[in-house]
Short mmCIF file of C-alpha atoms in Angstrom, two decimals:
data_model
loop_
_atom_site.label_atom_id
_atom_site.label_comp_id
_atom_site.label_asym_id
_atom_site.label_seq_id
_atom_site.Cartn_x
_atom_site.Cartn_y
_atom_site.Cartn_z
CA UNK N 1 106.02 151.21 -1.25
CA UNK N 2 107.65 154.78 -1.20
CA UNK N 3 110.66 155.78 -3.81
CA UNK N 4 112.60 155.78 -0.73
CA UNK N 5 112.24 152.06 -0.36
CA UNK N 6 111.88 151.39 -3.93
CA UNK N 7 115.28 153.28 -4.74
CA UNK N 8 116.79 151.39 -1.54
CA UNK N 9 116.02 148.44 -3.49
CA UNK N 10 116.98 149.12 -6.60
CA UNK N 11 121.02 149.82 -5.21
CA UNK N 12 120.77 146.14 -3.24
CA UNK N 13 119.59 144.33 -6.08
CA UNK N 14 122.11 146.44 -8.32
CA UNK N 15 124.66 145.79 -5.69
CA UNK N 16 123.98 142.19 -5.55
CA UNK N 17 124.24 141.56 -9.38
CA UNK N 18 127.11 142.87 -9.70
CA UNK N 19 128.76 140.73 -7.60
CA UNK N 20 127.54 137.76 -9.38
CA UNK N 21 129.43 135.89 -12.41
CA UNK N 22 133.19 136.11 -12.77
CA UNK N 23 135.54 138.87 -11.57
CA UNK N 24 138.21 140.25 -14.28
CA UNK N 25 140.83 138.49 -12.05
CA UNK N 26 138.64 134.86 -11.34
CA UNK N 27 140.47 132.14 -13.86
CA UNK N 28 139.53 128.87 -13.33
CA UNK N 29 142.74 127.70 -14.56
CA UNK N 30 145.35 126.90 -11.77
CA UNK N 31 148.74 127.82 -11.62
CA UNK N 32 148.49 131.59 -10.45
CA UNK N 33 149.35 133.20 -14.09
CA UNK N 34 148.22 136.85 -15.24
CA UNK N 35 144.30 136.38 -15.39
CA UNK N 36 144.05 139.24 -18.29
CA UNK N 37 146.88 136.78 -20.22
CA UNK N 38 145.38 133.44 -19.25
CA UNK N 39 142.01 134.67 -20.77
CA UNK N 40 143.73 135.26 -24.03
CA UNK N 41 145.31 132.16 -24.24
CA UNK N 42 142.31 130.17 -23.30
CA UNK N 43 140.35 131.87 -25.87
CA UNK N 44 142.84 131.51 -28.23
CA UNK N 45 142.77 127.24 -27.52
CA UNK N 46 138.91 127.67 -27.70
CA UNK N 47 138.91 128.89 -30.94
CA UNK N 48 141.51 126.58 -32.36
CA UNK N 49 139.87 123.76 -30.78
CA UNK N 50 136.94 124.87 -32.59
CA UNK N 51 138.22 125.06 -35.63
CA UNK N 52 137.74 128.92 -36.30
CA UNK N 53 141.47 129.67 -37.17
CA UNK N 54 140.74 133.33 -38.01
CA UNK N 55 139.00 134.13 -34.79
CA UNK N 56 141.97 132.18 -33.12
CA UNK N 57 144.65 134.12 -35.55
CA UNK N 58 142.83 137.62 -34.63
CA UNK N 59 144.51 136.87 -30.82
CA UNK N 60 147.98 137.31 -32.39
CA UNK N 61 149.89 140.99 -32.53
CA UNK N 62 151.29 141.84 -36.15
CA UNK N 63 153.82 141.67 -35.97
CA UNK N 64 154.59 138.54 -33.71
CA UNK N 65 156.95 135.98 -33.05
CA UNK N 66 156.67 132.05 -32.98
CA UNK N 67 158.68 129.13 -32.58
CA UNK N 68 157.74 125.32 -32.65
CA UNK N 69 160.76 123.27 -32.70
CA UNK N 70 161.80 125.99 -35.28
CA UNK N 71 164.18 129.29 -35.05
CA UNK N 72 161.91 131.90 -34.07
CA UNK N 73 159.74 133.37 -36.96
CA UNK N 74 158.39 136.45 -37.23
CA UNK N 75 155.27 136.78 -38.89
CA UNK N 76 154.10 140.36 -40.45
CA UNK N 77 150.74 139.98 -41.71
CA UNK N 78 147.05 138.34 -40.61
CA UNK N 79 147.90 135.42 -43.61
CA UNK N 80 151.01 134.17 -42.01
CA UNK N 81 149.50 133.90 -38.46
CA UNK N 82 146.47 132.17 -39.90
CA UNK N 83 148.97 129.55 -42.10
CA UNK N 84 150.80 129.29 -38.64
CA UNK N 85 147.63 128.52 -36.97
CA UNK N 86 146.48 126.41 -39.79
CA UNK N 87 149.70 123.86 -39.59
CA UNK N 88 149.13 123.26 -35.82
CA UNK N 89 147.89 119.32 -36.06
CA UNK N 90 146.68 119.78 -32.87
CA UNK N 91 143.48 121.70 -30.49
CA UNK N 92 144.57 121.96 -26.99
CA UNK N 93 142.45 122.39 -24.03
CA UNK N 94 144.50 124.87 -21.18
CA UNK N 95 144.98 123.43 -18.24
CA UNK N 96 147.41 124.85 -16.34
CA UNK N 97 149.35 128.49 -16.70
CA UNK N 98 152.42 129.82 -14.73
CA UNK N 99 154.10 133.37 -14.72
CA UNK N 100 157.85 132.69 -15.64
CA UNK N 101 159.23 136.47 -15.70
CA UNK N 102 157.35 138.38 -18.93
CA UNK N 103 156.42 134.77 -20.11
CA UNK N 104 152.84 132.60 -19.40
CA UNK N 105 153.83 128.96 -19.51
CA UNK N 106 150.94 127.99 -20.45
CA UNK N 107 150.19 123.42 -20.32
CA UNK N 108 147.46 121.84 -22.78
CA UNK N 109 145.68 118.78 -22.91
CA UNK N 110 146.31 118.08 -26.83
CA UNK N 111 142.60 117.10 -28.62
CA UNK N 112 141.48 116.68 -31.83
CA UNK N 113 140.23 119.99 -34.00
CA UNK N 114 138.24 120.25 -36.97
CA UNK N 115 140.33 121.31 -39.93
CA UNK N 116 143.23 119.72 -41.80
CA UNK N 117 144.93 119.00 -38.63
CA UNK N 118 145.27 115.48 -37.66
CA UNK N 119 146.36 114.68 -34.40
CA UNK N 120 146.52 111.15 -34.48
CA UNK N 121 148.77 109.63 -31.04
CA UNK N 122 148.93 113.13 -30.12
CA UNK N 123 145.28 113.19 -28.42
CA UNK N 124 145.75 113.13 -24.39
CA UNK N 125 148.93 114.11 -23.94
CA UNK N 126 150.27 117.15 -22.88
CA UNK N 127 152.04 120.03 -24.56
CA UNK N 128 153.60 123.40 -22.89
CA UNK N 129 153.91 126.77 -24.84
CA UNK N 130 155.70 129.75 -23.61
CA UNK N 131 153.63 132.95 -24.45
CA UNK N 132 154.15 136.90 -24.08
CA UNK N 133 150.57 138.66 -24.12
CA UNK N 134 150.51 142.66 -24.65
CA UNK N 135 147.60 144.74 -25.05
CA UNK N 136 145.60 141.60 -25.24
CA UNK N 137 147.05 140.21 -28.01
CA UNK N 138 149.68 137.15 -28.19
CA UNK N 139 152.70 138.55 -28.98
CA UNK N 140 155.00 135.39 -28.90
CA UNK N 141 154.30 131.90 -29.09
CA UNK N 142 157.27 129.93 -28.23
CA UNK N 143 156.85 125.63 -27.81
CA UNK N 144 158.58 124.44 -24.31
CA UNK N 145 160.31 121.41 -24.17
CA UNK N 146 159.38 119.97 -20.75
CA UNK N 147 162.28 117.80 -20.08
CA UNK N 148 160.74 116.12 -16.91
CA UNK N 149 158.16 114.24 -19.08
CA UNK N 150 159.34 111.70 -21.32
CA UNK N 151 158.72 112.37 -25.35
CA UNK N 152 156.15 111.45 -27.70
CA UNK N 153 156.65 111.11 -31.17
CA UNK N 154 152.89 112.58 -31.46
CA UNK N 155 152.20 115.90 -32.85
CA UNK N 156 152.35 119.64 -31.08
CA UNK N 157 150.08 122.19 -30.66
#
């Protein structure tokens, strides 16, 4: 085989693996949302899920801004993102995410987590958070009321 061929080769199979696995803008999540910003917030539910709260808090900005049935909070340091993250009852599988204007409404399938969550009735049913992602990093976490499904008196994400 001459380097002609063997270089030849080398770009096609270079070429071809490349074009394997995932693009940055693939999501398998539907609903059309900011791939870069769905991929944080699905990592961030992985995590949680998990049960690696500082891995999940280590998505959040300092400082950022949540609210869960709650006036907005800001939090300034990495110990009150991970006590936020720590009083969510809840892991959450994404399954859908929608662009809303600077916002990625973002619906979860609420499961079980390890931790001191418990959450109980809450497992199966849905929950919907409102987030802004900069830089990679949640920047606000806001809970959505989704008034066209009727309320549970289980627990939120």
């Amino acid at each position: 085989m001459t380097a002609r061929a063997i270089a030849a080769l080398a770009t096609l199979s270079i070429a071809l693996l490349s074009g394997c696995g995932s693009s940055s803008s693939d999501t398998s999540v539907p609903g059309g949302a900011n791939p870069d910003a769905v991929r944080v917030i699905e990592q961030w539910a992985d995590e949680l899920r998990a049960g690696d709260v500082i891995a999940a808090s280590e998505r959040f900005a300092i400082p950022s801004v949540v609210q869960n049935g709650t006036p907005p909070i800001r939090l300034t340091d990495r110990r009150e993102v991970e006590a936020f993250n720590r009083s969510l009852p809840c892991g959450a599988k994404l399954t859908e995410a929608i662009q809303s204007g600077k916002f990625t409404i973002a619906t979860f399938e609420l499961t079980e987590r390890p931790g001191p969550g418990d959450c109980g009735n809450g497992v199966g049913e849905t929950a919907k958070t409102a987030f802004v992602i900069r830089d990679a990093l949640i920047t606000e976490w806001r809970r959505v009321v989704d008034v066209g499904t009727p309320t549970t008196t289980g627990p939120v994400i």
